[in-house]
């Protein structure tokens, strides 16, 4: 793996692909979806700002935990476009994830701890179903595995004030909404653990990303 010089402030699509571990075709897809952006040289070649590495890492981590691309795009719209995002900017983005990630964590814990027990799905095939869900009484509450279901994670775009179809305009509205509603409190948020692990390179190598 080629290490990038600290003095490189712009990257070709090949360099961005190699350092981020994301295929060039995926990077072009991210750009079409408004997740990242580039400028064109006089020879019509893409050049990406160095901080695009962090944006790509953020997209990868978010996808890994099941965040929809449209929601990721709206939350990335909270970042400033006129300068490189700093720690406070990323803390504001992190604040948007907290309730959503907590709901996903609760769902995974239930799946981990209760799959060998009665989950209230109506199968009545586990020996404990007769006691935990006699005659499928839980079916009266609705369909699906009643003992595993939790509230659906809130759409981050909605809490940020943007919509999945709103694109950059939704992101701009979200930026104002979050700033108004959260104020200084958003600045104290911490980056999610999964994201911190992905971004360890930024603190260990000292690169200005």
Short mmCIF file of C-alpha atoms in Angstrom, two decimals:
data_model
loop_
_atom_site.label_atom_id
_atom_site.label_comp_id
_atom_site.label_asym_id
_atom_site.label_seq_id
_atom_site.Cartn_x
_atom_site.Cartn_y
_atom_site.Cartn_z
CA UNK A 1 0.00 0.00 0.00
CA UNK A 2 1.45 3.35 -1.07
CA UNK A 3 1.46 5.97 1.68
CA UNK A 4 0.50 9.45 0.65
CA UNK A 5 2.77 12.37 1.35
CA UNK A 6 1.54 14.85 3.95
CA UNK A 7 2.08 17.55 1.33
CA UNK A 8 -0.47 16.05 -1.08
CA UNK A 9 -3.62 18.16 -0.82
CA UNK A 10 -5.37 16.70 -3.86
CA UNK A 11 -5.67 13.08 -4.96
CA UNK A 12 -6.37 11.37 -8.26
CA UNK A 13 -9.19 8.85 -8.32
CA UNK A 14 -6.56 6.08 -8.34
CA UNK A 15 -4.82 7.45 -5.25
CA UNK A 16 -8.11 7.93 -3.45
CA UNK A 17 -9.13 4.38 -4.35
CA UNK A 18 -5.83 2.86 -3.17
CA UNK A 19 -5.67 4.73 0.14
CA UNK A 20 -9.38 4.32 0.99
CA UNK A 21 -9.70 0.71 -0.18
CA UNK A 22 -12.76 1.59 -2.26
CA UNK A 23 -12.81 0.70 -5.99
CA UNK A 24 -12.67 3.62 -8.40
CA UNK A 25 -16.05 2.59 -9.81
CA UNK A 26 -17.59 2.91 -6.33
CA UNK A 27 -15.99 6.33 -5.87
CA UNK A 28 -17.54 7.51 -9.11
CA UNK A 29 -20.87 6.15 -7.89
CA UNK A 30 -20.45 8.02 -4.58
CA UNK A 31 -19.82 11.20 -6.55
CA UNK A 32 -22.94 10.69 -8.67
CA UNK A 33 -24.93 10.21 -5.46
CA UNK A 34 -23.61 13.47 -4.01
CA UNK A 35 -21.61 11.80 -1.23
CA UNK A 36 -18.26 13.19 -2.38
CA UNK A 37 -17.22 15.75 -4.96
CA UNK A 38 -14.24 16.50 -7.15
CA UNK A 39 -12.94 19.18 -9.44
CA UNK A 40 -11.84 18.73 -13.04
CA UNK A 41 -8.42 19.68 -14.34
CA UNK A 42 -7.84 21.32 -17.71
CA UNK A 43 -7.41 17.77 -19.02
CA UNK A 44 -10.83 16.78 -17.60
CA UNK A 45 -9.29 14.56 -14.91
CA UNK A 46 -10.84 14.23 -11.46
CA UNK A 47 -9.04 15.70 -8.45
CA UNK A 48 -10.32 15.10 -4.93
CA UNK A 49 -9.50 17.16 -1.85
CA UNK A 50 -7.53 15.24 0.75
CA UNK A 51 -10.40 15.35 3.26
CA UNK A 52 -12.42 13.18 0.85
CA UNK A 53 -10.62 10.24 2.47
CA UNK A 54 -12.51 10.88 5.70
CA UNK A 55 -15.82 11.25 3.87
CA UNK A 56 -15.29 7.93 2.08
CA UNK A 57 -14.37 6.23 5.35
CA UNK A 58 -17.51 7.68 6.93
CA UNK A 59 -19.65 6.33 4.09
CA UNK A 60 -18.10 2.86 4.41
CA UNK A 61 -18.60 2.67 8.18
CA UNK A 62 -22.16 3.98 7.92
CA UNK A 63 -23.05 1.45 5.23
CA UNK A 64 -21.55 -1.31 7.33
CA UNK A 65 -24.05 -0.65 10.12
CA UNK A 66 -26.97 -0.41 7.69
CA UNK A 67 -27.43 3.35 7.21
CA UNK A 68 -29.08 4.06 3.82
CA UNK A 69 -27.03 6.03 1.31
CA UNK A 70 -29.71 8.70 1.03
CA UNK A 71 -29.49 9.31 4.78
CA UNK A 72 -25.68 9.37 4.67
CA UNK A 73 -25.85 11.99 1.92
CA UNK A 74 -28.18 14.21 3.91
CA UNK A 75 -26.01 14.03 7.01
CA UNK A 76 -22.86 14.76 5.00
CA UNK A 77 -24.74 17.86 3.82
CA UNK A 78 -24.22 19.23 7.33
CA UNK A 79 -20.49 19.56 6.66
CA UNK A 80 -19.16 22.89 5.39
CA UNK A 81 -18.44 23.10 1.67
CA UNK A 82 -16.21 26.15 1.75
CA UNK A 83 -13.48 24.64 3.96
CA UNK A 84 -12.08 21.37 5.30
CA UNK A 85 -14.39 20.02 8.04
CA UNK A 86 -12.83 20.12 11.51
CA UNK A 87 -13.42 18.12 14.69
CA UNK A 88 -16.43 20.19 15.70
CA UNK A 89 -18.06 19.69 12.31
CA UNK A 90 -17.69 15.92 12.58
CA UNK A 91 -18.99 15.99 16.16
CA UNK A 92 -22.14 17.69 14.88
CA UNK A 93 -22.57 14.92 12.29
CA UNK A 94 -21.97 12.29 14.97
CA UNK A 95 -24.77 13.76 17.07
CA UNK A 96 -27.22 12.90 14.28
CA UNK A 97 -26.36 9.19 14.50
CA UNK A 98 -26.70 8.60 18.22
CA UNK A 99 -30.35 7.57 18.57
CA UNK A 100 -30.30 5.66 15.31
CA UNK A 101 -27.19 3.69 16.29
CA UNK A 102 -28.51 3.03 19.81
CA UNK A 103 -31.70 1.54 18.32
CA UNK A 104 -29.65 -0.68 16.02
CA UNK A 105 -27.48 -1.81 18.94
CA UNK A 106 -30.58 -2.76 20.94
CA UNK A 107 -31.91 -4.74 17.98
CA UNK A 108 -28.63 -6.64 17.56
CA UNK A 109 -28.47 -7.42 21.29
CA UNK A 110 -31.97 -8.89 21.17
CA UNK A 111 -31.04 -11.00 18.14
CA UNK A 112 -27.89 -12.20 19.92
CA UNK A 113 -29.53 -13.02 23.25
CA UNK A 114 -32.97 -14.38 22.33
CA UNK A 115 -32.76 -16.24 19.02
CA UNK A 116 -32.53 -19.62 20.83
CA UNK A 117 -35.64 -18.76 22.86
CA UNK A 118 -39.21 -17.97 21.87
CA UNK A 119 -39.14 -14.85 19.69
CA UNK A 120 -42.91 -14.53 19.30
CA UNK A 121 -42.97 -15.27 15.58
CA UNK A 122 -45.87 -17.74 15.78
CA UNK A 123 -43.95 -20.87 14.78
CA UNK A 124 -44.60 -22.57 18.17
CA UNK A 125 -41.76 -24.97 17.32
CA UNK A 126 -39.45 -24.26 20.29
CA UNK A 127 -40.21 -26.01 23.56
CA UNK A 128 -40.59 -22.68 25.37
CA UNK A 129 -43.12 -21.28 22.90
CA UNK A 130 -46.00 -22.98 24.70
CA UNK A 131 -45.21 -20.98 27.82
CA UNK A 132 -43.92 -17.73 26.35
CA UNK A 133 -46.48 -17.46 23.55
CA UNK A 134 -49.36 -19.89 24.22
CA UNK A 135 -51.62 -20.34 21.20
CA UNK A 136 -49.65 -17.56 19.51
CA UNK A 137 -51.24 -14.85 21.63
CA UNK A 138 -48.52 -12.44 20.57
CA UNK A 139 -49.91 -12.58 17.05
CA UNK A 140 -52.68 -10.28 18.22
CA UNK A 141 -50.05 -7.51 18.56
CA UNK A 142 -49.11 -7.69 14.89
CA UNK A 143 -46.97 -9.68 12.50
CA UNK A 144 -43.31 -10.64 12.75
CA UNK A 145 -41.20 -11.77 15.72
CA UNK A 146 -42.85 -9.74 18.48
CA UNK A 147 -40.14 -10.39 21.07
CA UNK A 148 -37.34 -9.24 18.77
CA UNK A 149 -38.93 -6.15 17.31
CA UNK A 150 -37.93 -2.72 18.54
CA UNK A 151 -38.91 0.68 17.34
CA UNK A 152 -37.53 1.32 13.89
CA UNK A 153 -34.42 3.54 13.95
CA UNK A 154 -35.40 7.13 13.28
CA UNK A 155 -34.40 8.44 9.92
CA UNK A 156 -31.37 10.59 10.53
CA UNK A 157 -32.33 12.79 7.60
CA UNK A 158 -35.60 13.65 9.29
CA UNK A 159 -33.93 14.53 12.56
CA UNK A 160 -31.41 16.63 10.67
CA UNK A 161 -34.14 18.52 8.87
CA UNK A 162 -33.36 17.12 5.41
CA UNK A 163 -35.14 14.61 3.20
CA UNK A 164 -33.72 11.75 1.20
CA UNK A 165 -34.91 13.41 -1.98
CA UNK A 166 -33.78 16.84 -0.93
CA UNK A 167 -30.14 16.42 -1.94
CA UNK A 168 -27.86 19.30 -1.14
CA UNK A 169 -30.81 21.60 -0.47
CA UNK A 170 -32.05 19.24 2.23
CA UNK A 171 -28.57 19.13 3.67
CA UNK A 172 -28.45 22.89 3.85
CA UNK A 173 -31.80 23.00 5.65
CA UNK A 174 -30.55 20.26 7.95
CA UNK A 175 -27.47 22.28 8.78
CA UNK A 176 -29.58 25.21 9.94
CA UNK A 177 -32.03 22.99 11.82
CA UNK A 178 -29.34 21.13 13.73
CA UNK A 179 -27.53 24.33 14.58
CA UNK A 180 -30.75 25.89 15.89
CA UNK A 181 -31.98 22.87 17.84
CA UNK A 182 -28.77 21.47 19.24
CA UNK A 183 -26.64 24.59 19.64
CA UNK A 184 -23.40 24.12 21.47
CA UNK A 185 -24.50 20.72 22.76
CA UNK A 186 -23.86 19.16 19.36
CA UNK A 187 -20.27 20.31 19.51
CA UNK A 188 -19.56 18.08 22.49
CA UNK A 189 -20.67 14.87 20.78
CA UNK A 190 -18.19 12.14 20.10
CA UNK A 191 -17.66 10.19 16.91
CA UNK A 192 -19.26 6.69 17.00
CA UNK A 193 -16.90 3.91 18.09
CA UNK A 194 -17.00 2.18 14.71
CA UNK A 195 -16.08 5.42 12.97
CA UNK A 196 -13.27 6.14 15.42
CA UNK A 197 -11.75 2.75 14.63
CA UNK A 198 -11.95 3.50 10.92
CA UNK A 199 -10.35 6.91 11.42
CA UNK A 200 -7.46 5.81 13.65
CA UNK A 201 -5.13 6.38 10.71
CA UNK A 202 -5.82 10.09 10.91
CA UNK A 203 -4.32 10.39 14.39
CA UNK A 204 -1.56 7.81 14.11
CA UNK A 205 0.01 8.96 10.87
CA UNK A 206 -0.59 12.66 11.39
CA UNK A 207 -1.86 13.21 7.87
CA UNK A 208 -3.98 16.31 7.43
CA UNK A 209 -7.21 14.69 6.28
#
